[in-house]
Every structure is written in C-alpha cells, then in structure tokens.
N, CA and C atoms as an extended XYZ file, in Angstrom:
219
Properties=species:S:1:pos:R:3:atomname:S:1:resname:S:1:resid:I:1 pbc="F F F"
N       -19.266       10.221      226.849 N   UNK     1
C       -19.189       11.478      227.304 CA  UNK     1
C       -17.799       11.614      228.344 C   UNK     1
N       -16.818       12.434      227.854 N   UNK     2
C       -15.555       12.573      228.555 CA  UNK     2
C       -15.435       14.036      229.167 C   UNK     2
N       -14.569       14.317      230.214 N   UNK     3
C       -14.250       15.632      230.481 CA  UNK     3
C       -12.476       15.885      230.590 C   UNK     3
N       -12.513       17.096      230.205 N   UNK     4
C       -10.991       17.247      230.246 CA  UNK     4
C       -10.639       17.999      231.729 C   UNK     4
N        -9.426       17.561      232.037 N   UNK     5
C        -8.904       18.328      233.225 CA  UNK     5
C        -8.665       19.767      233.401 C   UNK     5
N        -9.533       20.433      234.212 N   UNK     6
C        -9.379       21.919      233.947 CA  UNK     6
C        -7.904       22.381      234.323 C   UNK     6
N        -7.532       23.216      233.807 N   UNK     7
C        -6.244       23.938      233.974 CA  UNK     7
C        -6.108       25.371      234.516 C   UNK     7
N        -7.330       25.711      234.977 N   UNK     8
C        -7.438       27.144      235.517 CA  UNK     8
C        -8.621       27.570      235.175 C   UNK     8
N        -9.103       28.642      235.578 N   UNK     9
C       -10.560       29.222      235.231 CA  UNK     9
C       -11.759       28.410      236.107 C   UNK     9
N       -12.846       28.599      235.365 N   UNK    10
C       -13.993       27.923      236.016 CA  UNK    10
C       -14.813       27.260      235.133 C   UNK    10
N       -14.144       26.682      233.997 N   UNK    11
C       -14.926       25.980      232.939 CA  UNK    11
C       -14.648       24.639      232.765 C   UNK    11
N       -15.522       23.651      232.564 N   UNK    12
C       -15.156       22.358      232.080 CA  UNK    12
C       -15.543       22.142      230.831 C   UNK    12
N       -14.673       21.400      230.040 N   UNK    13
C       -14.975       21.070      228.599 CA  UNK    13
C       -15.363       19.403      228.634 C   UNK    13
N       -16.628       19.416      228.127 N   UNK    14
C       -17.298       18.066      228.047 CA  UNK    14
C       -17.109       17.601      226.672 C   UNK    14
N       -16.915       16.510      226.198 N   UNK    15
C       -16.743       15.846      224.976 CA  UNK    15
C       -17.979       14.935      224.904 C   UNK    15
N       -18.789       15.030      223.780 N   UNK    16
C       -19.888       14.068      223.950 CA  UNK    16
C       -19.731       13.178      222.404 C   UNK    16
N       -20.735       12.228      222.361 N   UNK    17
C       -20.487       11.425      221.094 CA  UNK    17
C       -20.522       11.909      219.883 C   UNK    17
N       -21.468       13.277      219.775 N   UNK    18
C       -21.600       13.734      218.524 CA  UNK    18
C       -22.529       13.357      217.625 C   UNK    18
N       -23.407       12.510      217.996 N   UNK    19
C       -24.669       12.005      217.255 CA  UNK    19
C       -25.515       13.188      216.907 C   UNK    19
N       -25.525       14.352      217.956 N   UNK    20
C       -26.515       15.267      217.818 CA  UNK    20
C       -25.443       16.602      217.766 C   UNK    20
N       -25.935       17.907      217.283 N   UNK    21
C       -25.022       18.938      217.253 CA  UNK    21
C       -24.956       19.454      218.651 C   UNK    21
N       -23.859       20.226      218.821 N   UNK    22
C       -23.669       20.882      219.957 CA  UNK    22
C       -24.711       21.787      220.238 C   UNK    22
N       -25.145       22.753      219.284 N   UNK    23
C       -26.525       23.447      219.500 CA  UNK    23
C       -27.716       22.989      220.018 C   UNK    23
N       -27.925       21.471      219.442 N   UNK    24
C       -29.010       20.710      219.565 CA  UNK    24
C       -29.021       20.343      221.050 C   UNK    24
N       -27.828       19.820      221.543 N   UNK    25
C       -27.501       19.281      222.834 CA  UNK    25
C       -27.821       20.516      223.782 C   UNK    25
N       -27.436       21.433      223.570 N   UNK    26
C       -27.341       22.453      224.589 CA  UNK    26
C       -28.830       23.075      224.777 C   UNK    26
N       -29.633       23.260      223.590 N   UNK    27
C       -30.981       23.540      223.724 CA  UNK    27
C       -31.723       22.455      224.403 C   UNK    27
N       -31.468       21.236      224.085 N   UNK    28
C       -32.468       20.020      224.845 CA  UNK    28
C       -31.969       20.221      226.338 C   UNK    28
N       -30.842       20.341      226.657 N   UNK    29
C       -30.660       20.516      228.117 CA  UNK    29
C       -31.242       21.618      228.883 C   UNK    29
N       -31.161       22.718      228.048 N   UNK    30
C       -31.720       23.931      228.575 CA  UNK    30
C       -33.440       23.775      228.859 C   UNK    30
N       -34.101       23.152      227.840 N   UNK    31
C       -35.433       23.110      227.693 CA  UNK    31
C       -35.949       21.887      228.582 C   UNK    31
N       -35.180       20.837      228.683 N   UNK    32
C       -35.614       19.655      229.218 CA  UNK    32
C       -35.251       19.427      230.706 C   UNK    32
N       -34.062       20.123      230.938 N   UNK    33
C       -33.278       19.842      232.437 CA  UNK    33
C       -32.972       21.182      233.061 C   UNK    33
N       -33.273       22.228      232.179 N   UNK    34
C       -32.892       23.598      232.955 CA  UNK    34
C       -31.488       23.711      233.389 C   UNK    34
N       -30.717       23.439      232.279 N   UNK    35
C       -29.213       23.423      232.386 CA  UNK    35
C       -28.710       24.150      231.412 C   UNK    35
N       -27.913       25.324      231.712 N   UNK    36
C       -27.251       26.056      230.810 CA  UNK    36
C       -25.804       25.703      230.536 C   UNK    36
N       -25.483       25.045      229.358 N   UNK    37
C       -24.097       24.975      228.958 CA  UNK    37
C       -23.703       25.785      227.435 C   UNK    37
N       -22.709       25.733      227.196 N   UNK    38
C       -22.371       26.450      225.958 CA  UNK    38
C       -21.916       25.533      224.643 C   UNK    38
N       -22.347       25.664      223.731 N   UNK    39
C       -21.739       24.670      222.541 CA  UNK    39
C       -20.284       25.018      222.334 C   UNK    39
N       -19.405       23.971      222.277 N   UNK    40
C       -18.067       24.211      222.243 CA  UNK    40
C       -17.727       25.244      221.079 C   UNK    40
N       -18.403       25.508      219.920 N   UNK    41
C       -18.043       26.394      218.846 CA  UNK    41
C       -17.973       27.924      219.584 C   UNK    41
N       -18.567       27.980      220.464 N   UNK    42
C       -18.435       29.582      221.176 CA  UNK    42
C       -17.085       29.954      221.619 C   UNK    42
N       -16.268       28.713      221.813 N   UNK    43
C       -14.817       28.830      222.390 CA  UNK    43
C       -13.952       28.231      221.202 C   UNK    43
N       -14.326       28.297      219.989 N   UNK    44
C       -13.524       27.841      218.924 CA  UNK    44
C       -13.148       26.397      218.996 C   UNK    44
N       -13.848       25.534      219.741 N   UNK    45
C       -13.573       23.931      219.784 CA  UNK    45
C       -14.141       23.172      218.575 C   UNK    45
N       -13.824       21.981      218.337 N   UNK    46
C       -14.309       21.210      217.210 CA  UNK    46
C       -15.672       20.735      217.621 C   UNK    46
N       -16.692       20.338      216.831 N   UNK    47
C       -17.731       19.785      217.276 CA  UNK    47
C       -17.650       18.541      218.020 C   UNK    47
N       -18.747       18.604      218.826 N   UNK    48
C       -18.590       17.302      219.788 CA  UNK    48
C       -18.116       17.809      221.206 C   UNK    48
N       -18.259       19.116      221.462 N   UNK    49
C       -17.685       19.638      222.905 CA  UNK    49
C       -18.714       20.683      223.370 C   UNK    49
N       -19.119       20.458      224.742 N   UNK    50
C       -19.668       21.543      225.535 CA  UNK    50
C       -18.724       22.203      226.451 C   UNK    50
N       -19.259       23.380      226.880 N   UNK    51
C       -18.514       23.946      227.982 CA  UNK    51
C       -19.459       24.144      229.175 C   UNK    51
N       -18.987       24.014      230.298 N   UNK    52
C       -19.744       24.160      231.505 CA  UNK    52
C       -19.078       25.138      232.395 C   UNK    52
N       -19.778       26.012      233.041 N   UNK    53
C       -19.320       26.826      234.024 CA  UNK    53
C       -19.612       26.066      235.472 C   UNK    53
N       -18.378       25.997      236.210 N   UNK    54
C       -18.733       25.249      237.597 CA  UNK    54
C       -18.538       26.077      238.845 C   UNK    54
N       -19.277       27.219      238.942 N   UNK    55
C       -19.023       27.895      240.000 CA  UNK    55
C       -20.381       27.941      240.805 C   UNK    55
N       -20.711       26.684      241.050 N   UNK    56
C       -22.008       26.285      241.849 CA  UNK    56
C       -21.228       25.280      243.030 C   UNK    56
N       -22.108       25.140      244.085 N   UNK    57
C       -21.780       24.318      245.158 CA  UNK    57
C       -21.694       22.779      244.572 C   UNK    57
N       -20.911       21.838      245.169 N   UNK    58
C       -20.705       20.651      244.634 CA  UNK    58
C       -21.922       19.721      244.609 C   UNK    58
N       -22.981       20.050      245.509 N   UNK    59
C       -24.250       19.329      245.155 CA  UNK    59
C       -24.961       19.699      244.055 C   UNK    59
N       -24.863       20.857      243.935 N   UNK    60
C       -25.534       21.389      242.637 CA  UNK    60
C       -24.755       20.892      241.199 C   UNK    60
N       -23.451       20.972      241.304 N   UNK    61
C       -22.897       20.172      240.244 CA  UNK    61
C       -23.007       18.629      239.990 C   UNK    61
N       -23.187       17.997      241.083 N   UNK    62
C       -23.498       16.495      240.963 CA  UNK    62
C       -24.845       16.447      240.478 C   UNK    62
N       -25.705       17.184      240.771 N   UNK    63
C       -27.155       16.975      240.269 CA  UNK    63
C       -27.033       17.412      238.515 C   UNK    63
N       -26.385       18.420      238.207 N   UNK    64
C       -26.237       18.899      236.817 CA  UNK    64
C       -25.534       17.757      236.114 C   UNK    64
N       -24.416       17.042      236.821 N   UNK    65
C       -23.745       16.056      235.807 CA  UNK    65
C       -24.580       14.752      235.892 C   UNK    65
N       -25.565       14.360      236.650 N   UNK    66
C       -26.361       13.218      236.739 CA  UNK    66
C       -27.450       13.610      235.474 C   UNK    66
N       -27.938       14.913      235.304 N   UNK    67
C       -28.900       15.252      234.321 CA  UNK    67
C       -28.005       15.201      232.931 C   UNK    67
N       -26.807       15.472      232.993 N   UNK    68
C       -26.205       15.436      231.530 CA  UNK    68
C       -25.995       13.841      231.072 C   UNK    68
N       -25.442       13.239      232.196 N   UNK    69
C       -25.192       11.654      231.776 CA  UNK    69
C       -26.666       11.165      231.446 C   UNK    69
N       -27.690       11.245      232.096 N   UNK    70
C       -28.917       10.646      231.775 CA  UNK    70
C       -29.322       11.018      230.270 C   UNK    70
N       -28.911       12.375      229.907 N   UNK    71
C       -29.473       12.913      228.491 CA  UNK    71
C       -28.672       11.877      227.366 C   UNK    71
N       -27.737       11.548      227.850 N   UNK    72
C       -26.913       10.751      226.815 CA  UNK    72
C       -27.116        9.293      226.752 C   UNK    72
N       -27.728        8.765      227.709 N   UNK    73
C       -28.185        7.406      227.799 CA  UNK    73
C       -29.305        7.106      227.124 C   UNK    73
C-alpha cells in the first residue's frame, strides 16, 4: 500500500496490491470498517488505486489509515 504526495486539493491517491478489484476493496471497507473511499476508475486511474478525501481532523484520518492498513494485512 503506497500513497502519492498530494499536489493540491483534498484527495489522496492510494495504490494497493491489486489482488482484489478497486470496487471490491471499497465495498469491503465501507461494509466492514464504515470507510468511504472511491475506486480509482472514478477518476480515470489504472486498476489498483483508491481515492480518499481527507477533510477530517488528523485523529480521524489516523484511525482511518489504521483500518485501511489492517484490511490489507
């Protein structure tokens, strides 16, 4: 799982291993962890990318990142 450096705006692009489809990952995270991410194809990205909006307090984002990392372990 890697993250690109944001160049502006309020979205982070996460690259995942790709063993599961972007749609599967986003649905799993929504159902299991109550996290809403977008599959990369919504933004014209290649498979293996997720998009996260980061307009939350830092402590909320830290909690979300822990859940995302745990999902891929």
